Tab-separated table of C-alpha atoms in Angstrom:
chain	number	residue	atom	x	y	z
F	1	UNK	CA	0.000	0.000	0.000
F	2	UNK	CA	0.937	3.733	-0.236
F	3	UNK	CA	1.574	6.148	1.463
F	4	UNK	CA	-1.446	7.970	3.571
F	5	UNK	CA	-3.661	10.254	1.189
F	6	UNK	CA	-6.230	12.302	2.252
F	7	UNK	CA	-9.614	10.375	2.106
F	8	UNK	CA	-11.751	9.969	-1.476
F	9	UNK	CA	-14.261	7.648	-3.154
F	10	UNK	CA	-12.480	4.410	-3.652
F	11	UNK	CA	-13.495	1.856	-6.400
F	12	UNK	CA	-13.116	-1.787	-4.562
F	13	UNK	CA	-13.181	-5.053	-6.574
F	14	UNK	CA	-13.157	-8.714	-5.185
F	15	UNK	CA	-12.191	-10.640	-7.804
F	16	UNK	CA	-12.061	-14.499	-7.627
F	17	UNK	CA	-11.801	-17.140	-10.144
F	18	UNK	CA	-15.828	-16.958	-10.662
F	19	UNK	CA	-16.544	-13.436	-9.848
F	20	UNK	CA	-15.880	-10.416	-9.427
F	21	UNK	CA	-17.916	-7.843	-6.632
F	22	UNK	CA	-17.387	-3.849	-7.199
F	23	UNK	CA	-17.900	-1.616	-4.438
F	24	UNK	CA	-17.825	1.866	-3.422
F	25	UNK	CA	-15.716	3.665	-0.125
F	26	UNK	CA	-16.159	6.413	1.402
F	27	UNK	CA	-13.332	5.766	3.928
F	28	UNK	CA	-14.435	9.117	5.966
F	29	UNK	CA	-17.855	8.229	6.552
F	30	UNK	CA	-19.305	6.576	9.514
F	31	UNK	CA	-20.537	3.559	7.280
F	32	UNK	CA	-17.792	3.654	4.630
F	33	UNK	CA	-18.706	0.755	2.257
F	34	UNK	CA	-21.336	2.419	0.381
F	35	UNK	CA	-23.650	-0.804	0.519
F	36	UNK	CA	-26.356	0.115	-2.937
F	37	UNK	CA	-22.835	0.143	-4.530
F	38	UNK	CA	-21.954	-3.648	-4.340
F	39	UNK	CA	-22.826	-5.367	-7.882
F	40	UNK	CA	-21.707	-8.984	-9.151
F	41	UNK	CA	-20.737	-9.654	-12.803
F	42	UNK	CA	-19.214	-13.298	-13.774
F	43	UNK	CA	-15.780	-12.852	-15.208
F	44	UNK	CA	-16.767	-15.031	-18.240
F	45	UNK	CA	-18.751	-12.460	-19.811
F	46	UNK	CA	-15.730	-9.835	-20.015
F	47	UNK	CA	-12.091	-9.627	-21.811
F	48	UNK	CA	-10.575	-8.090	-18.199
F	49	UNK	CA	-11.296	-6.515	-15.086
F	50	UNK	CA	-10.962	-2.952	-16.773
F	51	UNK	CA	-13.708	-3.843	-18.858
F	52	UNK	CA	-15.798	-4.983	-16.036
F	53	UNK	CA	-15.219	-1.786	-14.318
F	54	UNK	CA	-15.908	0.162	-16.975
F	55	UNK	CA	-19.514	-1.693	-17.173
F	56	UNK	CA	-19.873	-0.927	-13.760
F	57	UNK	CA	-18.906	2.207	-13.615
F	58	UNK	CA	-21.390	2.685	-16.807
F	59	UNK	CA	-24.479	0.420	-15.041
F	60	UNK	CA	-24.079	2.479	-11.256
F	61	UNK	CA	-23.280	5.805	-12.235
F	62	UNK	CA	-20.711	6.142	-9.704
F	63	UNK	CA	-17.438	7.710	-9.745
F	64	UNK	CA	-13.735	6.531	-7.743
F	65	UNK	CA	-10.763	8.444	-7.400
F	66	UNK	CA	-8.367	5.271	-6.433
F	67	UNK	CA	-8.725	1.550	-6.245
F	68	UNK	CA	-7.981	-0.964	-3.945
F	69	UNK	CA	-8.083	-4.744	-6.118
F	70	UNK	CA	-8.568	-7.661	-4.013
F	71	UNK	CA	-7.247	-10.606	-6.102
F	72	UNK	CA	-7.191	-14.499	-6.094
F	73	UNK	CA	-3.340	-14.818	-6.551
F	74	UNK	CA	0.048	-13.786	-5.928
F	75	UNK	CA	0.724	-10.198	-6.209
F	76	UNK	CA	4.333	-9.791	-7.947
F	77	UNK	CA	5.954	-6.609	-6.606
F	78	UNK	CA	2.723	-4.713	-6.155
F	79	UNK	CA	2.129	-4.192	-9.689
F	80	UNK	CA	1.065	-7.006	-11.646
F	81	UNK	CA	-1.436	-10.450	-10.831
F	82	UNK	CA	-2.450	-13.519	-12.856
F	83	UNK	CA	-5.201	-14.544	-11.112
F	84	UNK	CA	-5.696	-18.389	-9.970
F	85	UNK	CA	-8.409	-20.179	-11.613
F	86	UNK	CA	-9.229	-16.770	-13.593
F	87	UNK	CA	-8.026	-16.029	-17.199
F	88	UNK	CA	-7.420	-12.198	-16.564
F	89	UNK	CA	-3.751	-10.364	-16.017
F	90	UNK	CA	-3.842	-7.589	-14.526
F	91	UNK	CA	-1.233	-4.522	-13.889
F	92	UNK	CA	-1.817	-1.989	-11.677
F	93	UNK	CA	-0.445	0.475	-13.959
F	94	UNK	CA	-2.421	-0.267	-16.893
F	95	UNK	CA	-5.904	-0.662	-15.160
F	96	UNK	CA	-4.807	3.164	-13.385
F	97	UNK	CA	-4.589	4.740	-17.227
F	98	UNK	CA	-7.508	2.627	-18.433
F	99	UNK	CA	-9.984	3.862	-15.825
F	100	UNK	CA	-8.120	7.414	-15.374
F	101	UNK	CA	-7.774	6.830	-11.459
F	102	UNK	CA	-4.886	8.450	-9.102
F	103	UNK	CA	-3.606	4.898	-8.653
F	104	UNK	CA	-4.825	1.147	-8.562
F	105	UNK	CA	-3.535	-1.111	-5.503
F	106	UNK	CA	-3.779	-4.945	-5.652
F	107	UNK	CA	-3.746	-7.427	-2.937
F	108	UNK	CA	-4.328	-10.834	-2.305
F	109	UNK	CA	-7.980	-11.713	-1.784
F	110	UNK	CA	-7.021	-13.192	2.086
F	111	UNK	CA	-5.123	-10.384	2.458
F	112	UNK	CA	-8.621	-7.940	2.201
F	113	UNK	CA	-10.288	-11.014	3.987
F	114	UNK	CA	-7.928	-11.000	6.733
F	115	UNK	CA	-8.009	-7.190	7.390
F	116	UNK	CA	-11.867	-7.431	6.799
F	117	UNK	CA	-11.784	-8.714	10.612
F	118	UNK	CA	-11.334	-5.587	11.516
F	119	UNK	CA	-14.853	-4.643	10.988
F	120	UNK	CA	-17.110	-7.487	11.482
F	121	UNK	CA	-19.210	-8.365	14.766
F	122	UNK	CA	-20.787	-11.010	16.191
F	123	UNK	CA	-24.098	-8.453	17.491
F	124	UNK	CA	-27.061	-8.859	15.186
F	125	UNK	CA	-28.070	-6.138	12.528
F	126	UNK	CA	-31.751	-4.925	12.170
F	127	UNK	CA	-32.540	-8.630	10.097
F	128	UNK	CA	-30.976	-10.403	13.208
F	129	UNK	CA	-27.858	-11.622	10.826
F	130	UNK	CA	-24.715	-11.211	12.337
F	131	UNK	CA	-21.075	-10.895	10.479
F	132	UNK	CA	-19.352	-14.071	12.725
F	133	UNK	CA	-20.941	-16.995	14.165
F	134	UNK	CA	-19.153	-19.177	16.779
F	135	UNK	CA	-18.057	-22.392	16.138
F	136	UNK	CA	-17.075	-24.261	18.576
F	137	UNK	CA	-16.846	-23.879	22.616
F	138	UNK	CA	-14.503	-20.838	22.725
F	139	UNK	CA	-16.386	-17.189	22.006
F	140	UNK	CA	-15.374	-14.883	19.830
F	141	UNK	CA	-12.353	-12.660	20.331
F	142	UNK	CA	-12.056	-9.531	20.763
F	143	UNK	CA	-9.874	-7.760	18.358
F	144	UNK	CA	-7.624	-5.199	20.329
F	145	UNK	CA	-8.144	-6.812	23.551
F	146	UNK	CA	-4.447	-7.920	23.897
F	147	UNK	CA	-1.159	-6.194	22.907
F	148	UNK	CA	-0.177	-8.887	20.431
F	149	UNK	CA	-2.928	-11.166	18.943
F	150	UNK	CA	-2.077	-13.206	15.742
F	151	UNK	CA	-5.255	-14.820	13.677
F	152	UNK	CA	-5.599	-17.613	10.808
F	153	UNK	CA	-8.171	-16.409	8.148
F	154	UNK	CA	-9.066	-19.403	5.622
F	155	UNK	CA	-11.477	-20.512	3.506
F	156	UNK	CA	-13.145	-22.673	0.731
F	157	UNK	CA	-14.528	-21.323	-2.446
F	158	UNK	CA	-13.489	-21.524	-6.226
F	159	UNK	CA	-9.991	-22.382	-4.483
F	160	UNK	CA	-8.912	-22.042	-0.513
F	161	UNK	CA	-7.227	-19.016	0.359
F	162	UNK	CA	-5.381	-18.588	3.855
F	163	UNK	CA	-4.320	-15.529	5.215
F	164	UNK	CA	-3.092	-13.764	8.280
F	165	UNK	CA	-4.111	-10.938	11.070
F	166	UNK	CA	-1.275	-9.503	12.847
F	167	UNK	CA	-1.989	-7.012	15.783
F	168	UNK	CA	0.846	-5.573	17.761
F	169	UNK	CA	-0.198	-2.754	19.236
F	170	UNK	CA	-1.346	0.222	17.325
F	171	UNK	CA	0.196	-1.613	14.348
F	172	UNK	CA	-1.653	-4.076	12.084
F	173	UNK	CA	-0.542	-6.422	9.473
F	174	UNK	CA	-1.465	-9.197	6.823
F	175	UNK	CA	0.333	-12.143	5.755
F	176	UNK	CA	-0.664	-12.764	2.150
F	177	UNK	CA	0.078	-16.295	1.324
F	178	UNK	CA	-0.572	-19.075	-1.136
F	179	UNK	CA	-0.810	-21.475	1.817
F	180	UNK	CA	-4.066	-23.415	0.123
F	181	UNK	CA	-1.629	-24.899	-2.360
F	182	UNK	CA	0.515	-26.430	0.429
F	183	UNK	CA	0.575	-30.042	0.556
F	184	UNK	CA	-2.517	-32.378	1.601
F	185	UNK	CA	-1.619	-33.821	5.048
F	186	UNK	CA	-3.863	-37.199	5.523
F	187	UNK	CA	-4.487	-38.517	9.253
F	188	UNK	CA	-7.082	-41.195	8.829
F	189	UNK	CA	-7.383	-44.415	7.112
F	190	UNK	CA	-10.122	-42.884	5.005
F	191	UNK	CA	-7.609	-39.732	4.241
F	192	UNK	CA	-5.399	-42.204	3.532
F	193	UNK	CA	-7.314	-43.801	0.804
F	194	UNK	CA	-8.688	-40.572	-0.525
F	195	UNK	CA	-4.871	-38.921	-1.100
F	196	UNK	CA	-4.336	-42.675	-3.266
F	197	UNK	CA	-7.248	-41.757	-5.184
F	198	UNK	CA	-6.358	-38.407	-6.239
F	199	UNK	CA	-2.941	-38.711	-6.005
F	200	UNK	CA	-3.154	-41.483	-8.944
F	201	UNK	CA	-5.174	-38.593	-10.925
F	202	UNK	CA	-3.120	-35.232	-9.810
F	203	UNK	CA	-0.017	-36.466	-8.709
F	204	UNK	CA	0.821	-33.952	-5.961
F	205	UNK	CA	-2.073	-33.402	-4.249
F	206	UNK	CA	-2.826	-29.778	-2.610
F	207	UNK	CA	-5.264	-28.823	0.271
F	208	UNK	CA	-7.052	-26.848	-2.245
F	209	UNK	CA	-7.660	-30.315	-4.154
F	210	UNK	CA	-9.812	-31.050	-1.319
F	211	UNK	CA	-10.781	-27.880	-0.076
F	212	UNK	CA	-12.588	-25.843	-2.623
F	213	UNK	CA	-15.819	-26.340	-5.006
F	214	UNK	CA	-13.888	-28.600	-7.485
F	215	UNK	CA	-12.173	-30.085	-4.322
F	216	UNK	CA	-16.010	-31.616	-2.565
F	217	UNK	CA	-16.389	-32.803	-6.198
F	218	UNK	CA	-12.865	-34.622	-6.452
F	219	UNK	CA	-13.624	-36.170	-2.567
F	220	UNK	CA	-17.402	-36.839	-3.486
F	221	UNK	CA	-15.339	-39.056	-6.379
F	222	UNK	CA	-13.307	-40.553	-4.379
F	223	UNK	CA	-15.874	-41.779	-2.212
F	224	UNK	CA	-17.581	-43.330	-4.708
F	225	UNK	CA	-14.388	-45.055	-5.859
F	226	UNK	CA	-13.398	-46.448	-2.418
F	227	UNK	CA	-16.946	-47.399	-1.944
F	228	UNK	CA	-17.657	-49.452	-4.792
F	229	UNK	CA	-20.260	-46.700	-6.142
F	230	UNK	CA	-20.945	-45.243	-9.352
F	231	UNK	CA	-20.514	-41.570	-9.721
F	232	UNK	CA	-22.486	-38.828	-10.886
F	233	UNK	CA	-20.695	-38.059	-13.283
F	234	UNK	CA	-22.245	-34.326	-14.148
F	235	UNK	CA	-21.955	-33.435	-10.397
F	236	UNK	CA	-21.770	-29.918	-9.034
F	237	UNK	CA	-20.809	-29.003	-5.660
F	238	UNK	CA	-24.035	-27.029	-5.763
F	239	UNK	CA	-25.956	-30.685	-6.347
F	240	UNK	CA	-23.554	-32.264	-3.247
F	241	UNK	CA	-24.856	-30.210	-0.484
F	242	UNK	CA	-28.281	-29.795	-1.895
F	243	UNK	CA	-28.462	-33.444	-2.010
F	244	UNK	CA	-26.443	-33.695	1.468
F	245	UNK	CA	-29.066	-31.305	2.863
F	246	UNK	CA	-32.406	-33.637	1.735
F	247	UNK	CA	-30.365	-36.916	2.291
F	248	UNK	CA	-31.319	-38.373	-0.925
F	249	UNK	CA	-27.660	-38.806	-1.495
F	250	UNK	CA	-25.667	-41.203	0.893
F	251	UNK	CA	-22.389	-40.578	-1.336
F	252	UNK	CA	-23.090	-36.825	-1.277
F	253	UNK	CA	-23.451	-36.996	2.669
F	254	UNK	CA	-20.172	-38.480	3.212
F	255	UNK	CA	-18.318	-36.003	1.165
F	256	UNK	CA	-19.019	-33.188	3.111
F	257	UNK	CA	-18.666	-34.410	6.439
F	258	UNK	CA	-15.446	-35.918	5.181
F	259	UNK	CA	-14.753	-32.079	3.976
F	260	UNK	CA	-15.719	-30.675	7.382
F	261	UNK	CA	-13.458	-33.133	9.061
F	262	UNK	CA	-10.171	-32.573	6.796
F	263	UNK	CA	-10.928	-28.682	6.562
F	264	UNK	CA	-10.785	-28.753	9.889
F	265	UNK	CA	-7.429	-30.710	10.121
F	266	UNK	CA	-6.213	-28.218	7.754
F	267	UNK	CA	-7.226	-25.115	9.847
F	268	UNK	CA	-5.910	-26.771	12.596
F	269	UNK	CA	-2.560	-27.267	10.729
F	270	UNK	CA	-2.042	-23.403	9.986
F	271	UNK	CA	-2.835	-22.207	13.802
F	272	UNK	CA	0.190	-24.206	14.467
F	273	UNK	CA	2.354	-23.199	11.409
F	274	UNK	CA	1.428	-19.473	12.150
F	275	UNK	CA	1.174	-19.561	16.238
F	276	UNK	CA	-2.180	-18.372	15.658
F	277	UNK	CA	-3.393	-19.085	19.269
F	278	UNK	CA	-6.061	-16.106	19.018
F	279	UNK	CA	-8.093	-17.828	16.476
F	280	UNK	CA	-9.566	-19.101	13.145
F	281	UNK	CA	-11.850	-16.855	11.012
F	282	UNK	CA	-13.494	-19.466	8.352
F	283	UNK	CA	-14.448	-17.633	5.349
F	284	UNK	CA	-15.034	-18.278	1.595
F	285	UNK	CA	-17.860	-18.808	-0.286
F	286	UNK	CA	-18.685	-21.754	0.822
F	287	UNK	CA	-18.419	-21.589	4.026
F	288	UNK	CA	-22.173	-20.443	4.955
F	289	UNK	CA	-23.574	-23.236	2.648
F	290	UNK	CA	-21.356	-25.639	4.658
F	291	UNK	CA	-21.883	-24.365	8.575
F	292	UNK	CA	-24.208	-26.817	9.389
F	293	UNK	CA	-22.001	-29.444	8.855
F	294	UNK	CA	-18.977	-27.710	10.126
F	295	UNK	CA	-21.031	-26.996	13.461
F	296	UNK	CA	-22.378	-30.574	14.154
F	297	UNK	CA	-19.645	-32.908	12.495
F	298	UNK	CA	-15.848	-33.252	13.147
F	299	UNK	CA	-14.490	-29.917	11.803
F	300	UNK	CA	-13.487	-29.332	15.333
F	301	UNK	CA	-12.836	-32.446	16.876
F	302	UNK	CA	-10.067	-32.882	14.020
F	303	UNK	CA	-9.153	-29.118	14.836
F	304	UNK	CA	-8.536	-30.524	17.971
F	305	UNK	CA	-6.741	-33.471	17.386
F	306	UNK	CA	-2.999	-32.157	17.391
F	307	UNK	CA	-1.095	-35.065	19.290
F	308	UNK	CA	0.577	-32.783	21.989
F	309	UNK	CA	-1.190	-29.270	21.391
F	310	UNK	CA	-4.958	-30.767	22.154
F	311	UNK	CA	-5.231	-29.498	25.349
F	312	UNK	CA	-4.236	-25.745	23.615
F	313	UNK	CA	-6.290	-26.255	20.425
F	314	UNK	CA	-9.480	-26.784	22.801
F	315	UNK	CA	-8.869	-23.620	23.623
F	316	UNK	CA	-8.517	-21.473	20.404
F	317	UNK	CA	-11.411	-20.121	19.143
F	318	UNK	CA	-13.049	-20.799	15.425
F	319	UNK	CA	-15.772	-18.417	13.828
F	320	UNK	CA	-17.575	-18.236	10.446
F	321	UNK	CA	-17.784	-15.308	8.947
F	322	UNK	CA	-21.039	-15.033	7.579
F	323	UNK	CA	-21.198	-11.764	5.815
F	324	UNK	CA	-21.389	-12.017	1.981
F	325	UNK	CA	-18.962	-9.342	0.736
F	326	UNK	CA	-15.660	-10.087	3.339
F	327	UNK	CA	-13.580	-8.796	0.423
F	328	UNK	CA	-15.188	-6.068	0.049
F	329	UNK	CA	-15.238	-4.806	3.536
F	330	UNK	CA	-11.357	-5.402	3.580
F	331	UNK	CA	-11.318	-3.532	0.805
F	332	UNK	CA	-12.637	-0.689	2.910
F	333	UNK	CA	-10.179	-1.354	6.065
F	334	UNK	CA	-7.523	-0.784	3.344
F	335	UNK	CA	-9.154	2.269	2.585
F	336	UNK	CA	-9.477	3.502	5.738
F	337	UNK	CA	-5.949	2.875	6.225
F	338	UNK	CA	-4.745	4.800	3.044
F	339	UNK	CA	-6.470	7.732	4.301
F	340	UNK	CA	-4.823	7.427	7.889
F	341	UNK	CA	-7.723	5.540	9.781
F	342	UNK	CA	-7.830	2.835	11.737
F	343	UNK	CA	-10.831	0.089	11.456
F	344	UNK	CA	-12.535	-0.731	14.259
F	345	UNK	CA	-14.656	-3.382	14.938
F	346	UNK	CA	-17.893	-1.838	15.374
């Protein structure tokens, strides 16, 4: 990020390997993410994201000084992105000339997820939906409420992002990783059988081969393989839960409370790669279709089960964050930051 810059309408993309979200901030205002801004377009239907914008820009009628881009992928020196599962490139430089802005930042996606934190609560809005929802034993944290907290942000959607929040002090930070592509890890027999499966199809097989859309597919697969069942072939995540949700599907059942279980061995994983003690935020698109299962199955008995560390996993708090537009809102915390803020939690 830049240097602080006095405050001004900010154009704020989310862009993931499906779609991308546009947003307006008004980092000054008491509610800065403008929320009749937010609009969804499918990344299919346009050359780039500067065409996108432009269609935006066109459809709203609103008008951005500066952008913040939150993108699925690594960031190379600030300025350029190829975006994972997404055919778009995309350079800070060019998009700034294309859409006549002051400047164009990108970050990773969990980075803007991880600072997104920073504004979310677990108290109830007018509609009674609240941003977080506990999972687990351990309550929310409080952000702020020690001198040094460090957090794991992760989640499932057209891949699995992780992130981190730093807080020392006054002084906040984000880790901006590619840690979903890290190495499957199996502890059970039927993880066991599962890497076989997909390691015979993939090779080297990645968290995110589990731990995604395409990832309940591949496991929904290998179910069916170890079990002596025929596939659906034409499966869609989307038909997995729905048919996990009315039980017409034993196969579909199994796969995501299989997923629940290993996403929680994987969360469990990065608190102690990262010393995240102060907690997990799961995120991701797919995490609010998923809760019930990650509430009631083993997400976190296998969050738990860490040899040694138990007794201190027990202890570390997992939430959901169940607010639709995470990126978006950390797109705003940036923003606030630019134009020397600091988020709050409300």
């Amino acid at each position: 990020m830049a240097n602080v810059s006095a405050p001004a309408p900010t154009l704020l993309a989310d862009l993931g390997g499906t779609n991308v979200r546009f947003g307006i901030a008004h980092p000054d205002e008491d509610t800065p993410l403008i929320q009749e801004s937010i609009r969804r377009y499918h990344v299919k239907d346009y050359a780039s994201l500067g065409a996108a914008a432009q269609q935006y820009f066109k459809e709203t009628g609103h008008q951005a000084q500066r952008a913040i881009i939150a993108a699925a992928g690594r960031i190379d020196n600030g300025e350029t992105v190829k975006v994972t599962n997404n055919p778009w490139a995309i350079s800070a430089k060019n998009l700034t000339k294309e859409l006549g802005l002051e400047w164009v930042h990108l970050v990773n996606d969990f980075a803007a997820q991880s600072m997104a934190v920073m504004l979310m609560t677990d108290k109830p809005d007018a509609q009674g939906h609240s941003d977080l929802v506990q999972v687990g034993k351990s309550p929310i944290p409080k952000i702020g409420s020690k001198e040094e907290q460090t957090f794991v942000v992760v989640g499932p959607g057209t891949g699995l992002g992780v992130g981190g929040l730093l807080i020392r002090g006054d002084k906040v930070s984000v880790l901006q990783t590619e840690g979903g592509h890290a190495g499957f890890a199996a502890h059970s027999a039927e993880d066991i059988e599962i890497l076989k499966v997909l390691n015979l199809h993939y090779g080297r097989v990645s968290n995110e081969r589990l731990i995604s859309g395409a990832g309940l597919v591949n496991l929904y697969n290998a179910i069916c393989e170890i079990s002596g069942q025929k596939p659906d072939e034409a499966i869609t995540p989307e038909d997995i839960t729905r048919r996990a949700t009315d039980e017409s599907c034993p196969m579909c059942s199994r796969a995501v409370e299989t997923f629940a279980g290993i996403f929680g061995s994987v969360a469990g994983d990065l608190v102690l790669t990262l010393g995240a003690w102060d907690g997990v935020y799961l995120t991701g698109g797919m995490t609010p279709i998923l809760l019930p299962w990650i509430q009631k199955g083993h997400f976190r008995e296998r969050f738990e089960a860490k040899g040694r560390f138990r007794d201190t996993m027990e202890s570390v708090p997992t939430q959901a964050i169940m607010n639709p537009e995470p990126g978006l809102i950390g797109g705003t915390a940036l923003a606030i930051v630019e134009a020397g803020g600091t988020p709050l939690r409300r």
